[in-house]
């Protein structure tokens, strides 16, 4: 490869017929190889070769449409002969020849990388660096790949020769062209951002390479068509090469100047160089030299949101750093979506948004009394917090823990506290949670990472001082993924939660203004360190009198509304409620009581739907009731049915619960049926007293039968 005249390429080269692009000396291009000839060239020459000489191939531009390619040797872009004039090659007229020799111009290159793949079809990807021009003297063979006798046209050592040595040999016209080309290249660089890697590479090449190599290098780096690159490739003479490449460079400069002028006239319109008119392939530049993403408007809007989020300085610095990385990142990269999601979360978090507390103690007491009966200890603690907030506005949010049996209203009283304070409410169910990442979040290095429940809750409510209800904190689990109870130590510690750090955010967030309320059924399963950080308030079970009041204030109206009944259709007096509580439900809370009232409502709804489809209240009560002893005795209606329910049997020894439920439903259906029959008799005879006595006797009889059974 060496001789007295300098470095030489092999005289015989395998030819790679490419239709994807044009390889110029000094440039590096990636080619996709899938045609039979080119596949054979890679497999038999490049992959089996063991020397540097075997990696040098010739690249010939193929102008044929690849969709209609055949096995015939294609007609290429140049069919002219050249003659040597001194140390240069110049084109001369076409001449006839008897031996079938094809005269073509190509680029000798070295394959620096070969990558194979079978999807979607077998192909190779070659990364080739151009060395010099050559012309084809003769074809030696066409199969399995094209092998040709070539003659080198350029000096291969010109890329290693300092720029000062070649300057003395330049004539006056060539020197002027070289100077103008260099000045135009420097002017183009002045309009671009040097922080972009491709621009910085362009600058380094401009300062280090000899000027006779600049036309090829610049033409390969700026965005030009393949036709224009073919013109530079065909320009074997250095002077002709400068003349072909200089207009391309000038066109890029004029295009940038025009866009710059347009942007000055319309400063609000974010103009940028698009892919079709961009300077470098695969890159985009705005007129200030800062590269933007394809959707530049979204990047600008995101930057405005970052500055308008009023986040702390530490979080702002992290966001600006990630935003700068996002702008330089192509959207095809997997990390682009992760970074964008992270920035969206950062700008949506309520760093400085809060709600104003309602500090009216009288209104708060009235609201709490209307929502909940009894629970004096919990109400007093909330009123104390409001009173202290009136005296000291910078009070940290308390961390309360309601401990009591199920069904006493621990969760509902937390929602009422949020309404009393005028704050947002968010419930976090911790029952069965066994991964500490549910509290602290996942690190962004993991696939599918996401923030913890605390940060997600703050994003949902949109304020930094909500009421967080940590439900069932005594039922936290523990696994190989960590202990969530230990992760809650930082959240529920007033001395630490002002700088709570989620693994996903990786910046501190202030939780000191959040009012945390935890609920539990027992303190036995809560770790002592976690229990020590909370103010425990015991919530005892309700007495019978309290359950009666709760039933008539809240449960019965709610069940009537849920079942589509009116108070005129169903009325349950306090004596009946006491019997249901003392004989049908024995619990600390009121959940079973609510279910029993719901069962009564459903049975009454069935009777109303079957035989009492009425729209007026008067249809349920006769128009001419009889008077007896100064009291009005109306006919048996559905509300009277509830009054005569016999007590349940709790002393059954065989399958007690099943028998009890069966007897309850049997007696209720029997009473409703008797009531309906009695009502019909009353309508026919007009005697309400007789119907009432008959219904009562029948019910008593059914009660005796059920008890003896």
XYZ file of C-alpha atoms in Angstrom:
709
model
C 0.000 0.000 0.000
C 3.007 2.284 0.065
C 5.312 3.443 -2.601
C 7.670 6.252 -3.354
C 4.751 8.394 -4.455
C 3.029 8.052 -1.066
C 0.330 5.834 0.367
C -1.551 3.783 -2.214
C -4.753 1.757 -2.054
C -4.836 -1.832 -3.449
C -5.074 -1.997 -7.213
C -7.902 -4.505 -7.001
C -10.947 -3.597 -4.919
C -14.301 -5.254 -4.293
C -17.065 -2.798 -5.129
C -20.019 -2.046 -2.851
C -22.943 -0.787 -4.970
C -24.833 1.660 -2.763
C -28.081 3.501 -3.486
C -28.496 5.031 0.005
C -25.992 7.843 -0.108
C -22.737 9.168 -1.443
C -19.482 8.505 0.368
C -16.962 11.335 0.025
C -13.301 11.164 1.059
C -12.881 12.157 4.702
C -16.493 11.385 5.682
C -18.011 8.451 7.588
C -21.327 7.009 6.408
C -23.406 4.029 7.531
C -24.748 1.793 4.762
C -27.397 -0.915 4.969
C -26.504 -3.964 2.884
C -29.225 -6.385 1.778
C -28.652 -7.107 -1.951
C -27.127 -10.504 -2.911
C -23.874 -9.062 -4.337
C -23.271 -6.812 -1.354
C -24.149 -9.573 1.128
C -21.588 -11.855 -0.518
C -19.021 -9.044 -0.350
C -19.491 -8.667 3.413
C -19.581 -12.372 4.214
C -16.669 -13.487 2.000
C -14.382 -10.440 2.119
C -14.958 -8.393 5.243
C -15.894 -11.128 7.711
C -13.318 -13.656 6.544
C -10.448 -11.232 6.017
C -7.648 -11.110 8.555
C -5.583 -8.153 7.309
C -6.107 -4.416 7.015
C -6.093 -4.742 3.251
C -9.227 -6.914 3.379
C -11.198 -4.107 5.069
C -10.654 -1.634 2.205
C -13.460 -1.678 -0.350
C -14.709 0.605 -3.080
C -18.103 2.335 -2.795
C -19.858 3.117 -6.059
C -23.063 5.255 -6.002
C -25.924 3.343 -7.587
C -28.559 5.483 -9.289
C -30.920 2.591 -9.966
C -34.147 2.291 -7.924
C -33.507 -0.383 -5.260
C -37.105 -1.610 -5.548
C -36.443 -2.723 -9.145
C -32.851 -3.901 -8.786
C -31.680 -6.893 -10.832
C -28.587 -9.039 -11.059
C -27.298 -7.048 -14.021
C -24.506 -4.618 -13.334
C -26.231 -1.206 -12.995
C -25.537 1.871 -15.044
C -23.899 4.303 -12.702
C -23.674 8.067 -12.554
C -20.535 8.557 -14.693
C -19.512 7.021 -18.011
C -16.619 9.233 -18.978
C -12.937 8.605 -19.431
C -10.193 10.569 -17.708
C -6.619 11.324 -18.631
C -3.724 12.215 -16.424
C -2.355 15.748 -16.765
C 0.678 16.068 -14.551
C -0.330 15.036 -11.058
C -4.054 15.589 -11.733
C -6.859 13.806 -13.556
C -9.063 15.684 -16.012
C -12.156 14.594 -17.918
C -11.881 14.184 -21.655
C -14.409 13.344 -24.303
C -16.014 9.927 -24.574
C -14.016 7.561 -26.802
C -14.992 4.241 -28.338
C -13.369 1.119 -27.005
C -13.330 -2.449 -28.127
C -12.870 -4.153 -24.731
C -15.868 -3.670 -22.456
C -14.306 -1.408 -19.848
C -16.548 0.759 -17.653
C -15.047 4.037 -16.485
C -16.628 5.041 -13.194
C -15.737 7.267 -10.251
C -15.995 5.888 -6.712
C -14.579 6.289 -3.219
C -12.240 3.849 -1.538
C -13.140 3.377 2.104
C -12.271 1.305 5.123
C -14.979 -0.653 6.924
C -14.655 0.217 10.609
C -17.778 -1.628 11.796
C -19.918 -4.529 10.567
C -23.209 -5.396 12.283
C -25.530 -8.187 11.101
C -29.227 -8.743 11.798
C -31.993 -11.124 10.700
C -34.942 -8.810 11.374
C -36.995 -7.906 9.447
C -34.840 -9.675 6.861
C -31.154 -10.690 6.748
C -28.947 -7.644 6.245
C -25.687 -6.019 7.346
C -24.966 -2.517 8.540
C -21.559 -1.138 7.517
C -19.833 1.918 8.912
C -17.348 3.079 6.256
C -14.854 5.947 6.332
C -13.915 7.396 2.943
C -10.205 7.503 1.997
C -9.786 8.734 -1.583
C -11.283 8.724 -5.087
C -10.588 6.045 -7.660
C -11.667 5.216 -11.180
C -12.584 1.766 -12.434
C -10.147 0.558 -15.081
C -11.723 -2.842 -15.756
C -14.085 -5.349 -14.230
C -12.412 -8.583 -13.173
C -15.539 -10.470 -12.087
C -19.169 -9.799 -11.298
C -20.028 -12.772 -9.053
C -20.295 -13.527 -6.224
C -19.421 -9.859 -5.794
C -17.997 -7.214 -8.100
C -14.194 -7.084 -8.228
C -12.543 -4.361 -10.314
C -9.149 -3.061 -11.302
C -8.980 0.519 -9.994
C -6.649 3.480 -10.285
C -6.233 5.971 -7.454
C -7.106 9.606 -8.261
C -6.407 11.419 -4.941
C -3.417 11.516 -2.707
C -4.144 9.418 0.339
C -1.550 11.208 2.494
C -3.153 14.611 2.060
C -5.151 14.056 5.288
C -1.934 13.662 7.266
C -0.046 16.540 5.673
C -0.038 19.832 7.606
C -1.927 22.680 6.010
C 1.161 24.862 5.575
C 2.989 22.421 3.293
C 0.322 22.324 0.620
C -0.159 26.063 0.554
C 3.068 26.772 -1.339
C 2.069 24.627 -4.293
C -1.247 26.335 -4.806
C -1.555 28.607 -7.773
C -3.128 32.004 -7.508
C -6.663 31.063 -8.634
C -6.793 27.934 -6.512
C -5.504 29.852 -3.503
C -8.225 32.459 -3.915
C -10.889 29.784 -4.110
C -9.458 28.037 -1.066
C -9.435 31.277 0.930
C -13.028 32.132 0.002
C -14.198 28.637 0.898
C -12.465 28.765 4.282
C -13.972 32.175 5.093
C -17.452 30.944 4.164
C -17.022 27.910 6.407
C -15.931 30.116 9.318
C -18.940 32.391 8.712
C -21.275 29.393 8.849
C -19.722 28.244 12.100
C -20.261 31.702 13.604
C -24.009 31.313 13.114
C -24.178 27.984 14.948
C -23.832 26.838 18.552
C -20.423 25.429 19.395
C -21.879 23.353 22.247
C -23.494 21.005 19.715
C -21.162 18.005 19.132
C -21.422 18.017 15.339
C -20.632 21.739 15.197
C -17.657 21.316 17.506
C -16.401 18.487 15.303
C -16.815 20.719 12.254
C -14.708 23.396 13.927
C -11.928 20.972 14.826
C -11.775 19.608 11.284
C -11.739 23.097 9.821
C -8.676 24.036 11.863
C -6.737 20.790 11.494
C -7.267 19.492 7.951
C -5.484 20.810 4.847
C -7.594 23.181 2.799
C -7.639 20.926 -0.261
C -9.649 18.386 1.741
C -12.266 20.909 2.935
C -14.680 20.618 -0.048
C -15.201 16.912 0.523
C -15.501 17.205 4.316
C -17.846 20.208 4.281
C -20.055 18.748 1.534
C -20.457 15.562 3.550
C -21.390 17.402 6.788
C -23.837 20.038 5.572
C -27.291 19.030 4.393
C -27.183 18.600 0.642
C -28.843 16.294 -1.833
C -27.201 13.204 -3.261
C -27.143 14.864 -6.663
C -25.021 17.722 -5.316
C -22.705 15.286 -3.563
C -22.285 13.370 -6.823
C -21.155 16.590 -8.477
C -18.465 17.003 -5.813
C -17.466 13.363 -6.180
C -17.148 13.741 -9.974
C -14.950 16.822 -9.566
C -11.585 15.115 -9.757
C -9.775 18.400 -10.237
C -9.265 20.290 -6.962
C -10.163 23.602 -8.567
C -13.394 22.172 -9.955
C -14.128 20.645 -6.548
C -13.951 24.047 -4.824
C -16.217 25.525 -7.479
C -18.827 22.798 -6.913
C -18.783 22.928 -3.094
C -18.661 26.716 -2.581
C -22.245 27.360 -3.865
C -23.559 24.715 -1.484
C -21.914 26.433 1.449
C -23.117 29.857 0.331
C -26.699 28.583 0.011
C -26.685 27.411 3.617
C -25.432 30.779 4.848
C -28.036 32.704 2.867
C -30.791 30.433 4.184
C -29.773 31.062 7.783
C -29.592 34.813 7.205
C -33.087 34.823 5.736
C -34.489 32.902 8.696
C -32.695 35.218 11.096
C -34.223 38.240 9.398
C -37.677 36.650 9.522
C -37.368 35.948 13.215
C -36.358 39.521 13.981
C -39.501 40.720 12.228
C -41.636 38.219 14.216
C -39.984 37.770 17.633
C -42.953 35.878 19.093
C -42.809 33.237 16.408
C -40.306 30.545 17.312
C -38.690 29.842 13.962
C -36.083 27.165 13.525
C -34.262 25.317 10.791
C -36.211 22.165 10.035
C -34.973 18.874 8.731
C -35.523 19.858 5.079
C -33.513 23.046 5.303
C -31.277 22.256 8.261
C -27.554 22.686 8.176
C -26.499 19.255 9.384
C -28.302 15.958 8.780
C -30.284 14.726 11.767
C -29.848 17.982 13.714
C -31.996 21.084 14.165
C -30.799 24.585 14.931
C -32.641 27.756 15.802
C -31.265 31.113 14.851
C -29.601 31.677 18.199
C -27.666 28.454 17.778
C -29.551 26.495 20.461
C -30.844 23.126 19.314
C -34.476 22.366 20.073
C -36.569 19.255 20.007
C -38.881 18.576 17.118
C -41.757 19.855 19.199
C -40.103 23.094 20.295
C -43.299 24.710 21.514
C -43.735 22.006 24.143
C -40.160 22.477 25.354
C -40.679 26.235 25.688
C -43.984 25.724 27.492
C -42.369 23.209 29.833
C -39.583 25.647 30.635
C -42.149 28.330 31.484
C -43.933 25.894 33.776
C -40.671 25.085 35.535
C -40.013 28.754 36.266
C -43.644 29.331 37.259
C -43.896 26.424 39.712
C -42.320 28.479 42.562
C -40.259 25.479 43.657
C -37.256 25.743 46.003
C -33.856 26.594 44.592
C -32.543 23.045 44.924
C -35.483 21.595 43.002
C -35.282 24.386 40.401
C -31.628 23.639 39.699
C -32.400 19.948 39.203
C -35.290 20.748 36.847
C -33.229 23.144 34.754
C -30.460 20.577 34.464
C -32.903 17.880 33.346
C -34.567 20.318 30.944
C -31.222 21.114 29.338
C -30.578 17.394 28.859
C -34.065 16.952 27.427
C -33.502 19.596 24.755
C -30.391 17.844 23.489
C -31.998 14.408 23.543
C -33.754 12.946 20.483
C -37.283 11.780 21.084
C -36.441 8.266 19.944
C -34.284 7.658 23.022
C -35.995 5.712 25.854
C -34.638 8.178 28.385
C -36.520 11.022 26.707
C -39.908 9.812 27.958
C -38.548 9.195 31.462
C -37.069 12.680 31.696
C -40.223 14.279 30.316
C -42.419 12.437 32.832
C -40.116 13.507 35.648
C -40.298 17.167 34.644
C -44.086 16.984 34.264
C -44.359 15.637 37.804
C -42.055 18.318 39.185
C -44.094 21.163 37.710
C -47.412 19.609 38.833
C -46.414 19.234 42.482
C -47.841 21.923 44.829
C -44.570 23.400 46.018
C -46.198 26.630 47.205
C -49.942 26.098 46.658
C -52.027 25.800 49.806
C -55.605 26.285 50.989
C -56.640 28.768 53.632
C -57.808 27.147 56.844
C -61.275 27.890 58.226
C -60.509 28.905 61.813
C -64.088 29.646 62.974
C -64.409 27.465 66.073
C -68.193 27.840 66.388
C -68.794 26.860 62.782
C -66.359 23.956 63.176
C -68.157 22.692 66.298
C -71.530 22.897 64.539
C -70.223 21.014 61.486
C -68.649 18.273 63.583
C -71.827 17.840 65.647
C -73.929 17.585 62.518
C -71.664 14.972 60.953
C -70.988 12.806 64.010
C -72.777 12.045 67.247
C -70.661 11.541 70.390
C -66.863 11.334 69.744
C -66.342 14.248 72.110
C -62.629 13.538 72.543
C -61.876 13.705 68.819
C -63.953 16.861 68.353
C -62.220 18.547 71.271
C -58.781 17.774 69.791
C -59.743 19.342 66.433
C -61.105 22.462 68.129
C -57.880 22.753 70.137
C -55.879 22.655 66.908
C -58.031 25.430 65.429
C -57.643 27.549 68.537
C -53.853 27.241 68.486
C -53.812 28.067 64.755
C -55.609 31.310 65.510
C -52.842 32.238 67.940
C -49.899 30.891 65.902
C -50.178 30.676 62.136
C -46.960 28.708 61.594
C -48.079 25.664 63.557
C -46.990 22.330 62.160
C -49.667 19.811 61.289
C -50.369 17.316 64.088
C -50.008 13.587 63.550
C -53.022 11.832 65.050
C -53.808 8.138 65.345
C -57.404 7.034 65.940
C -57.472 3.615 67.591
C -60.768 1.823 68.036
C -62.921 -1.124 66.981
C -64.285 -1.415 63.460
C -67.350 0.579 62.500
C -67.057 3.424 64.989
C -66.413 6.067 62.284
C -62.651 6.610 62.360
C -62.391 7.087 58.586
C -65.515 9.224 58.278
C -64.448 11.531 61.079
C -61.182 12.156 59.225
C -63.176 13.295 56.189
C -65.259 15.551 58.445
C -62.102 17.085 59.902
C -60.961 17.993 56.388
C -64.316 19.650 55.680
C -64.147 21.497 58.985
C -60.701 22.903 58.223
C -61.573 23.658 54.601
C -58.747 21.438 53.336
C -58.456 18.805 50.645
C -58.837 15.192 51.772
C -56.892 12.185 50.505
C -57.104 8.623 51.786
C -54.188 6.195 51.530
C -55.055 2.557 52.247
C -52.065 0.866 53.879
C -53.633 -2.513 54.615
C -51.438 -5.256 53.163
C -48.719 -2.891 51.881
C -45.391 -4.715 52.169
C -43.054 -2.671 49.940
C -41.289 0.421 51.187
C -41.324 1.812 47.629
C -45.075 2.393 48.021
C -44.146 5.079 50.544
C -40.839 6.417 49.218
C -41.205 5.612 45.522
C -38.807 3.885 43.118
C -35.505 5.215 41.918
C -35.571 6.448 38.324
C -32.911 3.941 37.297
C -35.539 1.171 37.386
C -37.872 0.406 34.505
C -41.423 1.536 35.272
C -40.351 3.667 38.220
C -42.923 5.936 39.821
C -43.221 8.146 42.908
C -44.591 6.894 46.210
C -48.135 7.271 47.488
C -47.324 10.393 49.487
C -46.066 12.345 46.464
C -48.835 10.934 44.267
C -51.393 12.079 46.816
C -49.969 15.600 46.850
C -50.118 15.676 43.048
C -53.761 14.530 43.165
C -54.998 17.113 45.687
C -52.892 19.944 44.240
C -52.086 21.632 47.583
C -49.303 21.210 50.117
C -51.518 21.243 53.250
C -54.163 18.539 52.752
C -55.534 16.057 55.281
C -53.941 12.662 54.662
C -55.760 9.662 56.133
C -53.393 6.711 56.527
C -56.000 3.968 56.842
C -55.276 0.651 58.594
C -51.755 1.554 59.642
C -51.735 -1.452 61.981
C -51.999 -3.878 59.055
C -48.729 -2.986 57.309
C -46.702 -5.964 56.124
C -43.019 -6.675 55.720
C -41.199 -8.441 52.887
C -37.902 -8.631 51.017
C -38.744 -5.266 49.422
C -38.353 -3.543 52.784
C -40.462 -2.438 55.728
C -43.035 0.263 54.890
C -43.531 0.958 58.595
C -39.891 2.027 58.797
C -40.379 4.251 55.736
C -43.276 5.964 57.515
C -40.942 7.062 60.303
C -39.660 9.935 58.193
C -43.156 10.841 56.998
C -44.727 10.945 60.462
C -41.876 12.619 62.320
C -42.523 16.380 62.742
C -38.777 16.972 63.031
C -37.980 15.256 59.724
C -40.927 15.529 57.358
C -40.115 19.123 56.416
C -37.470 17.626 54.108
C -39.047 14.350 53.008
C -37.094 12.878 50.067
C -38.891 10.596 47.654
C -36.617 8.227 45.740
C -38.230 9.197 42.435
C -37.960 12.965 42.968
C -34.560 12.828 44.660
C -35.214 16.327 46.045
C -36.670 17.339 49.398
C -40.377 18.143 49.743
C -41.948 19.880 52.757
C -44.648 17.788 54.467
C -44.791 19.816 57.673
C -48.100 21.489 56.747
C -49.865 18.187 56.011
C -52.318 16.975 58.667
C -51.726 13.216 58.984
C -54.451 11.089 60.539
C -53.779 7.373 60.971
C -56.416 4.791 61.847
C -55.913 1.430 63.524
C -57.923 -1.228 65.340
C -55.162 -2.007 67.787
C -51.747 -0.689 68.769
C -50.299 -4.159 69.385
C -49.152 -4.609 65.777
C -47.796 -1.066 65.305
C -43.994 -0.852 65.759
C -43.086 1.064 68.916
C -40.916 3.575 67.029
C -43.817 4.428 64.713
C -46.345 4.545 67.554
C -44.105 6.947 69.452
C -44.358 9.504 66.634
C -48.171 9.679 66.699
C -50.671 11.149 69.133
C -52.942 8.212 69.962
C -56.625 8.978 70.512
C -58.760 6.057 71.669
C -62.181 5.799 69.999
C -64.398 3.594 72.198
C -67.490 1.742 71.005
C -70.918 3.348 71.130
C -73.439 2.798 73.902
C -76.975 1.694 73.094
C -78.347 5.211 73.491
C -75.672 6.613 71.179
C -76.413 3.993 68.541
C -80.116 4.851 68.659
C -79.327 8.526 68.030
C -76.887 7.678 65.264
C -79.457 5.427 63.606
C -82.158 8.102 63.567
C -79.821 10.972 62.645
C -77.719 9.341 59.955
C -78.349 5.655 59.202
C -82.118 5.562 58.612
C -82.217 8.705 56.392
C -79.278 7.386 54.359
C -80.879 3.959 53.880
C -84.224 5.478 52.914
C -82.479 7.584 50.285
C -80.456 4.666 48.955
C -83.551 2.443 48.602
C -85.842 5.082 47.120
C -88.244 5.187 50.075
C -89.848 8.140 51.817
C -90.422 8.668 55.543
C -94.171 8.301 54.867
C -93.637 4.786 53.499
C -91.327 3.563 56.272
C -91.084 4.843 59.793
C -89.005 3.144 62.473
C -89.568 4.565 65.970
C -86.931 4.526 68.673
C -88.446 1.530 70.524
C -88.048 -0.609 67.417
C -84.506 0.664 66.901
C -83.651 -0.274 70.478
C -84.989 -3.783 69.924
C -82.942 -4.141 66.731
C -79.788 -2.923 68.520
C -80.203 -5.017 71.665
C -81.502 -8.223 70.060
C -80.308 -8.251 66.453
C -76.935 -6.471 66.547
C -74.310 -6.669 69.216
C -71.197 -4.751 68.135
C -69.069 -1.762 69.080
C -69.828 0.144 65.881
C -72.902 0.592 63.738
C -72.143 -1.377 60.575
C -74.362 -4.350 61.417
C -77.096 -1.969 62.503
C -76.918 -0.250 59.139
C -77.142 -3.597 57.360
C -80.243 -4.602 59.368
C -81.927 -1.303 58.581
C -81.024 -1.882 54.951
C -82.653 -5.341 55.095
C -85.872 -3.782 56.411
C -85.770 -1.163 53.678
C -85.326 -3.806 50.980
C -88.242 -5.896 52.280
C -90.479 -2.845 52.411
C -89.332 -1.831 48.920
C -90.423 -5.240 47.606
C -93.916 -4.836 49.078
C -94.206 -1.301 47.772
C -93.145 -2.442 44.301
C -95.520 -5.432 44.293
C -98.790 -4.262 45.801
C -98.513 -0.656 46.813
C -97.422 1.217 43.687
C -98.593 4.628 44.863
C -97.442 8.136 44.191
C -99.378 9.984 46.894
C -99.114 9.680 50.634
C -102.919 9.712 51.045
C -103.176 6.304 49.370
C -101.229 4.733 52.249
C -103.577 6.170 54.913
C -107.386 5.871 54.642
C -109.269 9.089 54.126
C -111.782 8.395 56.979
C -109.929 6.882 59.935
C -111.923 5.915 63.007
C -111.465 7.737 66.275
C -111.164 5.777 69.514
C -110.279 7.270 72.922
C -109.288 10.567 71.366
C -106.587 8.852 69.287
C -106.508 8.256 65.550
C -106.256 4.572 64.577
C -105.206 4.366 60.989
C -104.998 1.188 58.979
C -101.971 -1.023 59.147
C -99.383 0.503 56.853
C -95.862 -0.633 56.121
C -94.458 1.472 58.924
C -96.625 -0.350 61.457
C -95.172 -3.603 60.230
C -91.826 -2.736 61.782
C -93.456 -2.013 65.138
C -94.688 -5.569 65.632
C -91.501 -7.454 64.782
C -90.937 -10.073 67.507
C -87.489 -10.317 69.110
C -84.822 -12.545 67.654
C -83.864 -15.837 69.227
C -80.246 -15.659 70.393
C -80.397 -18.845 72.501
C -80.485 -21.305 69.613
C -77.943 -24.052 70.047
C -78.042 -25.548 66.549
C -76.456 -23.385 63.884
C -77.427 -20.313 65.795
C -76.700 -17.635 63.205
C -78.343 -19.452 60.289
C -81.472 -20.183 62.290
C -81.599 -16.636 63.607
C -81.310 -15.058 60.159
C -83.887 -17.479 58.741
C -86.363 -16.734 61.505
C -85.859 -12.993 61.126
C -86.642 -13.064 57.415
C -89.549 -15.529 57.932
C -91.223 -13.368 60.548
C -90.684 -10.181 58.528
C -92.278 -11.719 55.408
C -95.128 -13.139 57.487
C -95.816 -9.766 59.078
C -95.770 -7.985 55.726
C -98.157 -10.563 54.281
C -100.513 -10.239 57.233
C -100.343 -6.483 56.951
C -101.298 -6.669 53.297
C -104.229 -9.011 54.009
C -105.369 -6.831 56.892
C -105.232 -3.779 54.671
C -107.421 -5.449 52.065
C -109.968 -6.467 54.682
C -110.025 -2.955 56.025
C -110.679 -1.590 52.550
C -113.671 -3.892 52.165
C -115.157 -3.607 55.679
C -113.998 -0.135 56.701
C -112.966 -1.311 60.189
C -109.369 -0.480 61.014
C -109.471 -1.684 64.627
C -110.504 -5.188 63.651
C -107.754 -5.388 61.075
C -105.148 -4.261 63.555
C -106.202 -6.808 66.142
C -106.294 -9.574 63.538
C -102.839 -8.693 62.221
C -101.386 -8.495 65.723
C -102.808 -11.861 66.721
C -101.509 -13.478 63.537
C -98.039 -12.048 64.097
C -97.983 -13.209 67.673
C -99.020 -16.641 66.522
C -96.247 -16.747 63.939
C -93.766 -15.658 66.597
C -94.773 -18.524 68.882
C -94.459 -20.990 66.019
C -91.004 -19.780 65.094
C -89.799 -19.887 68.685
C -91.078 -23.413 69.283
C -89.556 -24.605 66.031
